Coordinates of C-alpha atoms in Angstrom, one line a residue:
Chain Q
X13 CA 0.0 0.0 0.0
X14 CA 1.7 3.3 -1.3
X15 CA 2.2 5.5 1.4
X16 CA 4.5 7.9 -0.4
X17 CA 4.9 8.9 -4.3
X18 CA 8.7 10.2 -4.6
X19 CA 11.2 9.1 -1.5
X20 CA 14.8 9.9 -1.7
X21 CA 17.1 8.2 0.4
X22 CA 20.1 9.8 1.3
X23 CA 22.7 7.4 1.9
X24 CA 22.5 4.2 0.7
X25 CA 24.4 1.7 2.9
X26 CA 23.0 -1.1 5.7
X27 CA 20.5 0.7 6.8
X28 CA 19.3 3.0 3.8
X29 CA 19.3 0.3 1.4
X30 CA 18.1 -1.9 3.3
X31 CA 15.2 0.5 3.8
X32 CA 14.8 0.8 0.2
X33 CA 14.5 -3.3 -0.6
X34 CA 12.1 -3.3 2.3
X35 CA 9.9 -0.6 0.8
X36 CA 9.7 -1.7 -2.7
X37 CA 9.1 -5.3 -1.1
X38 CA 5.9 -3.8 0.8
X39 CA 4.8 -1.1 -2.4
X40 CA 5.2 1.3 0.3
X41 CA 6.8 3.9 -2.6
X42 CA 6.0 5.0 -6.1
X43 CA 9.7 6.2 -6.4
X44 CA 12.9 5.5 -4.6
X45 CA 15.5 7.9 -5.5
X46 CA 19.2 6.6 -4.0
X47 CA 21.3 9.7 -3.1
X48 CA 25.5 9.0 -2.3
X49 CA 28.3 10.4 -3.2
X50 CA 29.7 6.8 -4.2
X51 CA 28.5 6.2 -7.9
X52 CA 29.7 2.7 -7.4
X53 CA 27.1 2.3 -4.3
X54 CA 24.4 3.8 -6.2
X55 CA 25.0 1.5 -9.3
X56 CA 24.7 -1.3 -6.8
X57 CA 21.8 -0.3 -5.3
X58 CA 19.9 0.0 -8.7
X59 CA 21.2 -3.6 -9.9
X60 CA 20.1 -4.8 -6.2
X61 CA 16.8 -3.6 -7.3
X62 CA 16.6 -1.1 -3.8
X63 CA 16.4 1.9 -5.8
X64 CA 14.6 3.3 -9.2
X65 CA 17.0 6.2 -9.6
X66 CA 20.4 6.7 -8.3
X67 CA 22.1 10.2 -8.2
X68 CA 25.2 12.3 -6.3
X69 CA 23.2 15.3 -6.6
X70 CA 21.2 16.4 -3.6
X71 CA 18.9 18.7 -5.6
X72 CA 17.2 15.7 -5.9
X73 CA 15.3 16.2 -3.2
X74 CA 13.5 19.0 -4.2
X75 CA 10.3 17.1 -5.5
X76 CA 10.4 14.2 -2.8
X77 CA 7.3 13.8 -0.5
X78 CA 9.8 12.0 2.0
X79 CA 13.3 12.3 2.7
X80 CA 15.3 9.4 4.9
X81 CA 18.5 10.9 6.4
X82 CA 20.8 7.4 6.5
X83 CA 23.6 8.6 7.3
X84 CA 26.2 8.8 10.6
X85 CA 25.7 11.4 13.0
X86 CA 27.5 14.1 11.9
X87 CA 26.8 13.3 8.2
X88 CA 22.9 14.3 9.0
X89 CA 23.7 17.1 10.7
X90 CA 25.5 18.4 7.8
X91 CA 23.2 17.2 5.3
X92 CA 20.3 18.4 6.8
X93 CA 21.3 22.1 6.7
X94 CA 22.5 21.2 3.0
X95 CA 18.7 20.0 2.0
X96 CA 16.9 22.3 4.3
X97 CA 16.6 25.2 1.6
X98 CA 15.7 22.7 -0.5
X99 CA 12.8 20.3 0.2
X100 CA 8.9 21.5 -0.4
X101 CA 7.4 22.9 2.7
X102 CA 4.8 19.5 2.9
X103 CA 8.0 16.8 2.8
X104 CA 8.1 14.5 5.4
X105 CA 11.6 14.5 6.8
X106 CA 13.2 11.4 8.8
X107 CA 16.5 10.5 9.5
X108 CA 17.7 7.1 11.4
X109 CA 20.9 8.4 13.4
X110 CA 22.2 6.6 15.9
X111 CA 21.8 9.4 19.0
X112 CA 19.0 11.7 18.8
X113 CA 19.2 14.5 21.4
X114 CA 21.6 16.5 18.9
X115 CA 19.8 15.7 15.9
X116 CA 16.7 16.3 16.7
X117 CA 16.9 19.6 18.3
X118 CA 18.3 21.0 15.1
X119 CA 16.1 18.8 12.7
X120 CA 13.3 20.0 14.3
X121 CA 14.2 23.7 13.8
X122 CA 15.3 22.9 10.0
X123 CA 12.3 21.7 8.7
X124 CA 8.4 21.8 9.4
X125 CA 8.0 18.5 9.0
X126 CA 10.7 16.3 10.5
X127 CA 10.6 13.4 12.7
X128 CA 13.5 11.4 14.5
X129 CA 13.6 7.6 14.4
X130 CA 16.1 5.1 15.1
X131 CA 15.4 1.5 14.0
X132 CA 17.4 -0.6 16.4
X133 CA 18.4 -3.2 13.7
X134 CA 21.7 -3.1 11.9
X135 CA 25.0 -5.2 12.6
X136 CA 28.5 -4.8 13.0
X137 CA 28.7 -5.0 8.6
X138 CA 28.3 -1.7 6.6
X139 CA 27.5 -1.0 3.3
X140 CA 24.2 -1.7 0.0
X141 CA 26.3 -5.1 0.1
X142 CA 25.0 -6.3 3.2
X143 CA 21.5 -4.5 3.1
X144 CA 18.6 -7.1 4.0
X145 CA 14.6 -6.0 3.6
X146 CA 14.0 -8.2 6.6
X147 CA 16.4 -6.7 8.4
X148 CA 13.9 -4.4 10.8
X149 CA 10.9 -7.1 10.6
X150 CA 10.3 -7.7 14.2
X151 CA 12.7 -4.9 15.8
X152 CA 12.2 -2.0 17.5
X153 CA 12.1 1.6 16.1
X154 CA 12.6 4.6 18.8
X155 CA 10.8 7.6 17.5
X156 CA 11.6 11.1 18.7
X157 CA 9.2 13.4 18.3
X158 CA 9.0 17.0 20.0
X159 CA 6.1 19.5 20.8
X160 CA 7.2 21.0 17.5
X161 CA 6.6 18.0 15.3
X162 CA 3.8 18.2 12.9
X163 CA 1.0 15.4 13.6
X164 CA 0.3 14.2 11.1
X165 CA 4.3 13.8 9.6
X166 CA 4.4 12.2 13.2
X167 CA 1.3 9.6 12.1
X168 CA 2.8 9.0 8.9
X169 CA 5.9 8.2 10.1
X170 CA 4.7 5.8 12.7
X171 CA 3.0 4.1 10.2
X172 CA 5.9 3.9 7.7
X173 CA 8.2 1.9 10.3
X174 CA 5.1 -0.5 11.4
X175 CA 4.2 -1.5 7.9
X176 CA 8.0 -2.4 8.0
X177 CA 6.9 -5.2 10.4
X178 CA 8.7 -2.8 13.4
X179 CA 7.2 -2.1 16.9
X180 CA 7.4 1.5 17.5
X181 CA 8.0 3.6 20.8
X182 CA 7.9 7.1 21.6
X183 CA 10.6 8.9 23.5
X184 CA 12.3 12.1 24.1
X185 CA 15.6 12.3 22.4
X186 CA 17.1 12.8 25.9
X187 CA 16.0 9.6 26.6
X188 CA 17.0 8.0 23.4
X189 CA 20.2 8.6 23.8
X190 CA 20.8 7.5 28.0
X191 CA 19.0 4.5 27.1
X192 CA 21.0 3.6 23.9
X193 CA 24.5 4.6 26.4
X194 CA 23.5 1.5 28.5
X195 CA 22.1 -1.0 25.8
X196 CA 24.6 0.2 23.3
X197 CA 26.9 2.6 23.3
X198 CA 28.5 1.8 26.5
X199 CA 28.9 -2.1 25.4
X200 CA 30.3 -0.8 22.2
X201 CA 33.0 1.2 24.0
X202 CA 33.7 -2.0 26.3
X203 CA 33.9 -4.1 23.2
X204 CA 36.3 -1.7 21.8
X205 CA 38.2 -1.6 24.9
X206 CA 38.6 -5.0 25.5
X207 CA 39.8 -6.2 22.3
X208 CA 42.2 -2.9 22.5
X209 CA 44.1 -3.9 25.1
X210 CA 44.5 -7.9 24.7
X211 CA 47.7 -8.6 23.0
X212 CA 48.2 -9.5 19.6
X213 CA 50.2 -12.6 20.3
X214 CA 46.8 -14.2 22.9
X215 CA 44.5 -13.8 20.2
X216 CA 45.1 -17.6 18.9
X217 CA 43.9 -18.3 22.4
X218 CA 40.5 -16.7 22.0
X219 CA 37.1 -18.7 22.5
X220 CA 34.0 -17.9 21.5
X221 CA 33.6 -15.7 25.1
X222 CA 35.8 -13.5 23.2
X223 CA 34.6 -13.5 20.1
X224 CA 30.8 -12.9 21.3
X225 CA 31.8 -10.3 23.7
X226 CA 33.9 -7.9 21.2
X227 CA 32.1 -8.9 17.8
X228 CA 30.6 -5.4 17.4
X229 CA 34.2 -4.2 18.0
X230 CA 34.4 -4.8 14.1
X231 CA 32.2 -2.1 13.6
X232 CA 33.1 1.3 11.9
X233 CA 35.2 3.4 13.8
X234 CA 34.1 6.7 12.2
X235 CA 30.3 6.0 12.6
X236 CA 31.1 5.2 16.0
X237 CA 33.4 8.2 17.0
X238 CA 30.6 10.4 16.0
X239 CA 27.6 8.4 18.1
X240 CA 30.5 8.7 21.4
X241 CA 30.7 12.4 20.6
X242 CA 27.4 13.5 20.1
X243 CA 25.7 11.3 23.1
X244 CA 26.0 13.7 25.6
X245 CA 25.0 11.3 28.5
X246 CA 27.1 8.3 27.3
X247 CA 30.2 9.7 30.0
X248 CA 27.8 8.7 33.0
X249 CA 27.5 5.6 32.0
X250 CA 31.1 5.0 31.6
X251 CA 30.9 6.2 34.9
X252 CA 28.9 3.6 36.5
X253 CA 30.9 1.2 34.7
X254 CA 33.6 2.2 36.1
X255 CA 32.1 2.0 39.7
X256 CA 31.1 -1.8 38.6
X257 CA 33.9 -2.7 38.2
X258 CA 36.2 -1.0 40.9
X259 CA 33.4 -2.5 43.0
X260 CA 34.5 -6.3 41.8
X261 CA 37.9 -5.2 41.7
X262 CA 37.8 -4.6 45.4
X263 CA 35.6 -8.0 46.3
X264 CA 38.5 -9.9 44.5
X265 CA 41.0 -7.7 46.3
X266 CA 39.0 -8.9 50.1
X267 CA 38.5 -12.1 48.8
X268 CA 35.2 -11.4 49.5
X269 CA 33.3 -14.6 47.5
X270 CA 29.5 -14.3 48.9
X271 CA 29.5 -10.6 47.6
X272 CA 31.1 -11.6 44.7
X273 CA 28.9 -14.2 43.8
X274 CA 25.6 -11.6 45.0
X275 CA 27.3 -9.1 42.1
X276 CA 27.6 -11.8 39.4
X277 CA 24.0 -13.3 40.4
X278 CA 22.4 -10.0 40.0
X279 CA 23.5 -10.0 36.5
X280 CA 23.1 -13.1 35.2
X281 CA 19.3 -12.6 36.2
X282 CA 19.5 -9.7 34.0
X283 CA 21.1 -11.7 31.3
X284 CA 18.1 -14.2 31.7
X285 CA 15.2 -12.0 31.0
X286 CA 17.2 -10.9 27.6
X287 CA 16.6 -13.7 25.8
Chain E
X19 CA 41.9 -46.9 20.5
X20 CA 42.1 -47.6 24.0
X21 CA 44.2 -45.5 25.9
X22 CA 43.4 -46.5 29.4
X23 CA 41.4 -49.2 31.4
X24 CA 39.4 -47.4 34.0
X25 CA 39.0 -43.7 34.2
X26 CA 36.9 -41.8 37.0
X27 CA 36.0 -38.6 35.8
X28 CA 35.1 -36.4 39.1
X29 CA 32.3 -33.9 38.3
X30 CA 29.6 -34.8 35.4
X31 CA 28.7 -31.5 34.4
X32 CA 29.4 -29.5 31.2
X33 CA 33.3 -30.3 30.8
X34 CA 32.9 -34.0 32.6
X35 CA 30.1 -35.0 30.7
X36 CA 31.0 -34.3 27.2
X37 CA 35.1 -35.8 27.8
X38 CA 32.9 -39.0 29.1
X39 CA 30.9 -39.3 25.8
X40 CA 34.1 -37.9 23.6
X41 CA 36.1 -40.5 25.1
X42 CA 33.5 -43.2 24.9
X43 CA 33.0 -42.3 21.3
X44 CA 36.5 -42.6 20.6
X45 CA 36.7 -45.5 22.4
X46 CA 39.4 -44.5 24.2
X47 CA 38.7 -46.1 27.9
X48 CA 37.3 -49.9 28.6
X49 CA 35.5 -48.6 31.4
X50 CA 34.5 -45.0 32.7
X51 CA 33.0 -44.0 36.2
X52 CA 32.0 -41.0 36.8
X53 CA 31.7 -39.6 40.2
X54 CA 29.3 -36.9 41.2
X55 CA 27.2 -36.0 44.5
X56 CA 24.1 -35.3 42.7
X57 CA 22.9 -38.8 41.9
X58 CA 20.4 -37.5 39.5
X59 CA 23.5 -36.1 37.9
X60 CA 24.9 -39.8 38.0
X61 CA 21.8 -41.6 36.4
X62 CA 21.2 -38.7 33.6
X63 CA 25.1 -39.6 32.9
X64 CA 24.1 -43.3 32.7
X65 CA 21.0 -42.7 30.4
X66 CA 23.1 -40.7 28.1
X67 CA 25.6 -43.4 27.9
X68 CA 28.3 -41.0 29.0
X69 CA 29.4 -43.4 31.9
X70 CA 29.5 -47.6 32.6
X71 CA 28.9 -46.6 36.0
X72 CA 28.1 -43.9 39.0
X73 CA 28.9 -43.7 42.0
X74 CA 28.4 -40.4 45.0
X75 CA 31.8 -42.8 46.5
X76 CA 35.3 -41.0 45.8
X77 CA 36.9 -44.3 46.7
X78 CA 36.1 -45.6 43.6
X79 CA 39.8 -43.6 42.3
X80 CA 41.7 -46.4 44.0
X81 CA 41.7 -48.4 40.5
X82 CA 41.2 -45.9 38.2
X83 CA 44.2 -45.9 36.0
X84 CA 43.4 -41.9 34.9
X85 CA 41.4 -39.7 37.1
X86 CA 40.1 -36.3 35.3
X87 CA 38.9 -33.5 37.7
X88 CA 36.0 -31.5 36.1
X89 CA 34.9 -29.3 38.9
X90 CA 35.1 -25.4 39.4
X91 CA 38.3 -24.2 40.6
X92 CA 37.9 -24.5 44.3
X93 CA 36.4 -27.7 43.9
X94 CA 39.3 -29.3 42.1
X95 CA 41.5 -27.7 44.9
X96 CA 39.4 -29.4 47.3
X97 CA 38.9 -32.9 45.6
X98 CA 42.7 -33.0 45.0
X99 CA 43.3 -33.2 48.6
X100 CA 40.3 -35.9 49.5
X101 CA 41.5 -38.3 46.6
X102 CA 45.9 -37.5 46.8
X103 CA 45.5 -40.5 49.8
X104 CA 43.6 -42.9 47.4
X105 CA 44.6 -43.2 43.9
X106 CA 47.3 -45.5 42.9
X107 CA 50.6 -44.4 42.6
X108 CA 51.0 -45.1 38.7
X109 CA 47.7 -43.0 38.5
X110 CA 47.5 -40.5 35.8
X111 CA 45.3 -37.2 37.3
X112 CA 44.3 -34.3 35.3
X113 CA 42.2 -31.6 35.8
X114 CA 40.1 -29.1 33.9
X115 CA 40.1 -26.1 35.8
X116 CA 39.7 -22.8 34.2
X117 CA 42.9 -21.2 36.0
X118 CA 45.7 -23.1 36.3
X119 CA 48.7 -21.3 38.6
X120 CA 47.2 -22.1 41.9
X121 CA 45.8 -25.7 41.1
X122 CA 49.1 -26.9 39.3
X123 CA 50.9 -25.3 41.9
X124 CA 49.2 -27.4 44.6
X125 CA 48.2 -30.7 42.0
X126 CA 52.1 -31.0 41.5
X127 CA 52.7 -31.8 45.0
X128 CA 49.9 -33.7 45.6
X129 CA 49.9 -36.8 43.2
X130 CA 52.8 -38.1 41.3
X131 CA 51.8 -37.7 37.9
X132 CA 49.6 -34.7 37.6
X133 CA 49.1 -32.7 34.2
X134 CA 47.1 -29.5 34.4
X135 CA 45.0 -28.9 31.5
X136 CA 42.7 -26.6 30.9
X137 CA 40.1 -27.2 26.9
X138 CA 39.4 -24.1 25.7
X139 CA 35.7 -25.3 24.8
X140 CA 32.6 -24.6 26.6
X141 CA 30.1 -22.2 26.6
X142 CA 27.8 -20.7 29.7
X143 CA 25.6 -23.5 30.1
X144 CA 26.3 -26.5 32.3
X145 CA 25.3 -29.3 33.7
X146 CA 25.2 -33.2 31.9
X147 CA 22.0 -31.9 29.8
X148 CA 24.2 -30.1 27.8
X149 CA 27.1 -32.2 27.3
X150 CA 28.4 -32.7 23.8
X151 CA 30.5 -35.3 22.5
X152 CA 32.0 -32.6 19.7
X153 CA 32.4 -29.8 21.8
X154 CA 36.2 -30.0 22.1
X155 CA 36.7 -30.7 18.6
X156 CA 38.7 -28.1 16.4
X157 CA 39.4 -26.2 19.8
X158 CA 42.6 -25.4 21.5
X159 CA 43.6 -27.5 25.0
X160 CA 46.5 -26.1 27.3
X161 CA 48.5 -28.3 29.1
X162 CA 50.4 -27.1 31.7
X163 CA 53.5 -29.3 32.6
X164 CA 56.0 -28.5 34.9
X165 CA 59.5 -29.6 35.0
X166 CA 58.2 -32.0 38.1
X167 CA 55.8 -34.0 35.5
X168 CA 56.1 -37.6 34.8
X169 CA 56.7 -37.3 30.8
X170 CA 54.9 -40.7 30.4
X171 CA 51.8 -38.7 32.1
X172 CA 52.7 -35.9 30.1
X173 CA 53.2 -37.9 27.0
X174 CA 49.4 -39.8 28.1
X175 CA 47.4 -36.8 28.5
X176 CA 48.6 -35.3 25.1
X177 CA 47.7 -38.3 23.5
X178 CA 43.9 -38.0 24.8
X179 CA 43.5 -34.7 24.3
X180 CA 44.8 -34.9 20.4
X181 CA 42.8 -38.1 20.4
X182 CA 39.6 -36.1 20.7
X183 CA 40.6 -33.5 18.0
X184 CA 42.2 -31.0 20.2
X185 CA 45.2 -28.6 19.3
X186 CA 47.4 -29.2 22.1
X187 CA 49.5 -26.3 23.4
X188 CA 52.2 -26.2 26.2
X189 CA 52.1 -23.6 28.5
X190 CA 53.2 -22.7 32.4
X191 CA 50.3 -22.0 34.6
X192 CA 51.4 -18.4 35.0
X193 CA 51.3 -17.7 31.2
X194 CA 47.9 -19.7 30.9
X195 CA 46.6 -17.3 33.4
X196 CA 47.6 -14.2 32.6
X197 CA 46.6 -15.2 28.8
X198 CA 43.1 -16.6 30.0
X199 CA 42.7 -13.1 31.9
X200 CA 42.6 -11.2 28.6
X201 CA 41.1 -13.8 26.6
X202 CA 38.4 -14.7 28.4
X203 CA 38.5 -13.9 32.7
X204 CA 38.3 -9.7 32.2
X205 CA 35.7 -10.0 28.6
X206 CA 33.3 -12.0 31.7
X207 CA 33.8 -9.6 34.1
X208 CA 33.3 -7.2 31.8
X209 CA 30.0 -8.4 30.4
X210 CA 28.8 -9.3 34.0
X211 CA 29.4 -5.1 35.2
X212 CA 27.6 -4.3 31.7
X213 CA 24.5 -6.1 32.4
X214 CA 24.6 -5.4 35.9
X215 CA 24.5 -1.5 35.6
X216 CA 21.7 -1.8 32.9
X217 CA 18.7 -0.6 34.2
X218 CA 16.2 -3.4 34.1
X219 CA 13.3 -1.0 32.3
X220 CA 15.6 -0.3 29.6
X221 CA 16.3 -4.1 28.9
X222 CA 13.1 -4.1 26.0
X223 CA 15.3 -2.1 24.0
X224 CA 18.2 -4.3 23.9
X225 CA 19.2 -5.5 20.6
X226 CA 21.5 -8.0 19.2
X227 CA 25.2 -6.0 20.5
X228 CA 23.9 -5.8 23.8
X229 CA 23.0 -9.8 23.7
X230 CA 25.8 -10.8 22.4
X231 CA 28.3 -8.7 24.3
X232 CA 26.6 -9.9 27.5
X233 CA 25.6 -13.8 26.9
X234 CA 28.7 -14.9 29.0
X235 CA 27.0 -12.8 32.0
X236 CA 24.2 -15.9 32.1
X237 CA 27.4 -18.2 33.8
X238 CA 27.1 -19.5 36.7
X239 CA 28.0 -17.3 39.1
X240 CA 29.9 -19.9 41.6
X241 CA 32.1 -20.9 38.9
X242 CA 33.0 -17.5 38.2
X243 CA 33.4 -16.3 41.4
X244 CA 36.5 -18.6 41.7
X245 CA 37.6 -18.4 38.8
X246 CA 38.0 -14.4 39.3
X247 CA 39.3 -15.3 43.0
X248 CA 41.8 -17.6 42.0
X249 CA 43.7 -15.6 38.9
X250 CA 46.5 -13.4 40.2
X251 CA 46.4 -12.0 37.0
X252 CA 43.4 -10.8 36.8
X253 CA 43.6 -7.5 38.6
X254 CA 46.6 -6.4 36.1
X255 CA 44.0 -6.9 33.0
X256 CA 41.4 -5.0 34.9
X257 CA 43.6 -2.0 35.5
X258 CA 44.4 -2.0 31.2
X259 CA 41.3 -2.0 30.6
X260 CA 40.1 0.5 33.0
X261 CA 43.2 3.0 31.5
X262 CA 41.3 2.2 27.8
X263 CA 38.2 3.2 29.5
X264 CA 39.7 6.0 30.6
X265 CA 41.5 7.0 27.4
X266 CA 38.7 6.9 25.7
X267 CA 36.7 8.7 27.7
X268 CA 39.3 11.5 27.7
X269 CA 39.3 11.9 24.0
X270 CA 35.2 12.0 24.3
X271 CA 35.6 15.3 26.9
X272 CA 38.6 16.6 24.3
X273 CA 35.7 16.1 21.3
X274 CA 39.3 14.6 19.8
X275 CA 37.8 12.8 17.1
X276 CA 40.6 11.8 15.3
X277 CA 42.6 10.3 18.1
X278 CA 38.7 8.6 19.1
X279 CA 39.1 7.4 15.3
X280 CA 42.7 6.1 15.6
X281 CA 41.7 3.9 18.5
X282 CA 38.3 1.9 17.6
X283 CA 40.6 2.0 14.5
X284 CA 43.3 0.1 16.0
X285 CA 40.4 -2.2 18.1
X286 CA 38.8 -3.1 15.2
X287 CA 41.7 -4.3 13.4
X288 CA 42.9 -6.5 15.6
X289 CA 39.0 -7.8 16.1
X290 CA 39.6 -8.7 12.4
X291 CA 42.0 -11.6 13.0
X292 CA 39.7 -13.1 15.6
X293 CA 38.0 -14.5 12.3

């Protein structure tokens, strides 16, 4: 069921194109227009079938009805001050950035009808080569809308992600972003941490504790800079972290095993209602 | 091929369970006991065809010809002691432990010919329900000799471990430990403190990186407990780790994006050769 006539996408890698196969799968689109400044990514996309147009140009979006910011953080920041002179005054904007608190409060003073989401689906992989239409079916999408944001680009949107097969909740960006620091961020800077400092020369050692635990380690270190640098509330829970684990330190330190075991119960009950 | 007569493997969980049905599989024993005080444990083990025989009786070591400990740290420490009086004195022992300074330390004294060992296999479930005839195979088994070991024992235990597809590797208990503490001790510690800072109400959002970063938190916390108690090492790889942390957060405060970029730059390509 069309939902919008002329969508461009700008950026078209996991997450963009994998938007793009998922809404020609569901007819969601009369037009998907790819915009990147990769021609080899766009001539991809359009042999993958995810887009109907591919272009470098961002004037593109001049005639679009919605426009999907896929991009890393700072990209859409820049971007959206690039397109902001240019999109209709009725285009639905969206982007799917990884924090929100930044974006959204200058999105939301950009354009008349923007609304922040974040689909919590993706991997450690990158790029049109590993985009997957069923890659959001079951997830979870945050969306971030303000006082500000226009109803009905807020209804439309909504109903964009669930016809993606996503659940969607409503948050403040604020609280996007401190709980993405404890169920994301923060594990991604652990990960990064942990396979930082073991030495080369143990890594033929590794099992697959270490493997699970710093998989998303492989992730992309620019895309990530940007999400630690633009989640303003990411530091406090580094903090606590930190406290956790000065607070083992020390039970090792005493020898203290029943409070070590109470502190390693706790989580594994934590672990268990995960999965 | 059979490699010894009787064998008494102490402790029918995980690790006990699936050497039983490697070995058996391999045919690599005439006879194997396994000794356990849970005699639901002991008939489970029987149904499965892991063990001839059960018994809640250490006394049964005096004729075992190889007796493998496959209990938690402390436990193997404690066992050691209640069987050193019993077993024969041409006895090969070996343990399983997941540290190996302490135990080998004490094992070495204790029985004539000891060989610490320690599979790299496993994962955080235990008990005989899961036990796997294949788990060891294609993984990596260090055996921790000292210049006290019998070299027939030595010579013996390589044999069964290579026997059941292993990749044997020779190490002191020291460099196991300090190895393991990188590989595997700090990444569990790690993922415990993760989970256990989460705040439960934002669990519903947790994704894939979150799960997989944290699915060695759902260990048993005994186990663990010792296993962090009884590395000396551990501490050393704690205090890295918290200096990453702390790095990292420095060049967040800084907004040093490039020197951000140069480290998950330098994690993620050494994650790269984990695969």
């Amino acid at each position: 069921m069309r939902l919008f006539d002329k969508v461009a996408i700008v950026g078209v890698g996991l997450i963009g194109g994998s938007l793009a196969l998922a809404m020609k799968k569901k007819k969601l689109a009369r037009k998907i227009i790819g915009v990147s400044r990769h021609k080899k990514t766009l001539s991809l996309a359009r042999k993958n079938r995810a887009i109907d147009e591919g272009t470098q140009d961002l004037s593109i979006v001049r005639d679009a009805d919605l426009v999907i910011l896929a991009a890393p953080v700072k990209t859409i920041l820049r971007l959206a001050e690039k397109i902001a002179p240019l999109v209709k005054r009725d285009c639905v904007v969206i982007d799917v950035g990884s924090t929100k608190e930044e974006i959204v409060s200058k999105l939301d003073r950009l354009f008349s009808r923007y609304v922040g989401t974040h689909p919590l689906a993706g991997s450690e992989k990158r790029g049109i080569n590993n985009a997957d239409p069923f890659i959001f079916e079951g997830s979870l999408c945050i969306l971030t809308p303000t006082k500000n944001t226009d109803p009905a680009a807020k209804r439309k949107t909504e109903e964009l992600w669930r016809k993606l097969g996503v659940r969607v909740v409503f948050l403040s960006g604020r609280a996007h972003d401190r709980i993405l620091s404890f169920i994301s961020h923060l594990p991604h800077l652990a990960a990064f941490s942990l396979i930082g400092i073991a030495p080369r020369q143990y890594l033929r050692f590794a099992a697959s504790g270490l493997k699970d635990t710093t998989r998303i380690a492989a992730s992309d270190p620019g895309l990530w800079a940007d999400i630690f640098l633009s989640n303003a509330g990411l530091l406090k829970a580094v903090s606590l972290f930190e406290d956790e684990l000065r607070k083992i330190k020390s039970a090792i330190k005493s020898k203290d095993r029943s409070l070590l075991i109470k502190i390693l119960k706790g989580a594994k009950k934590k672990r268990e209602l995960l999965e």
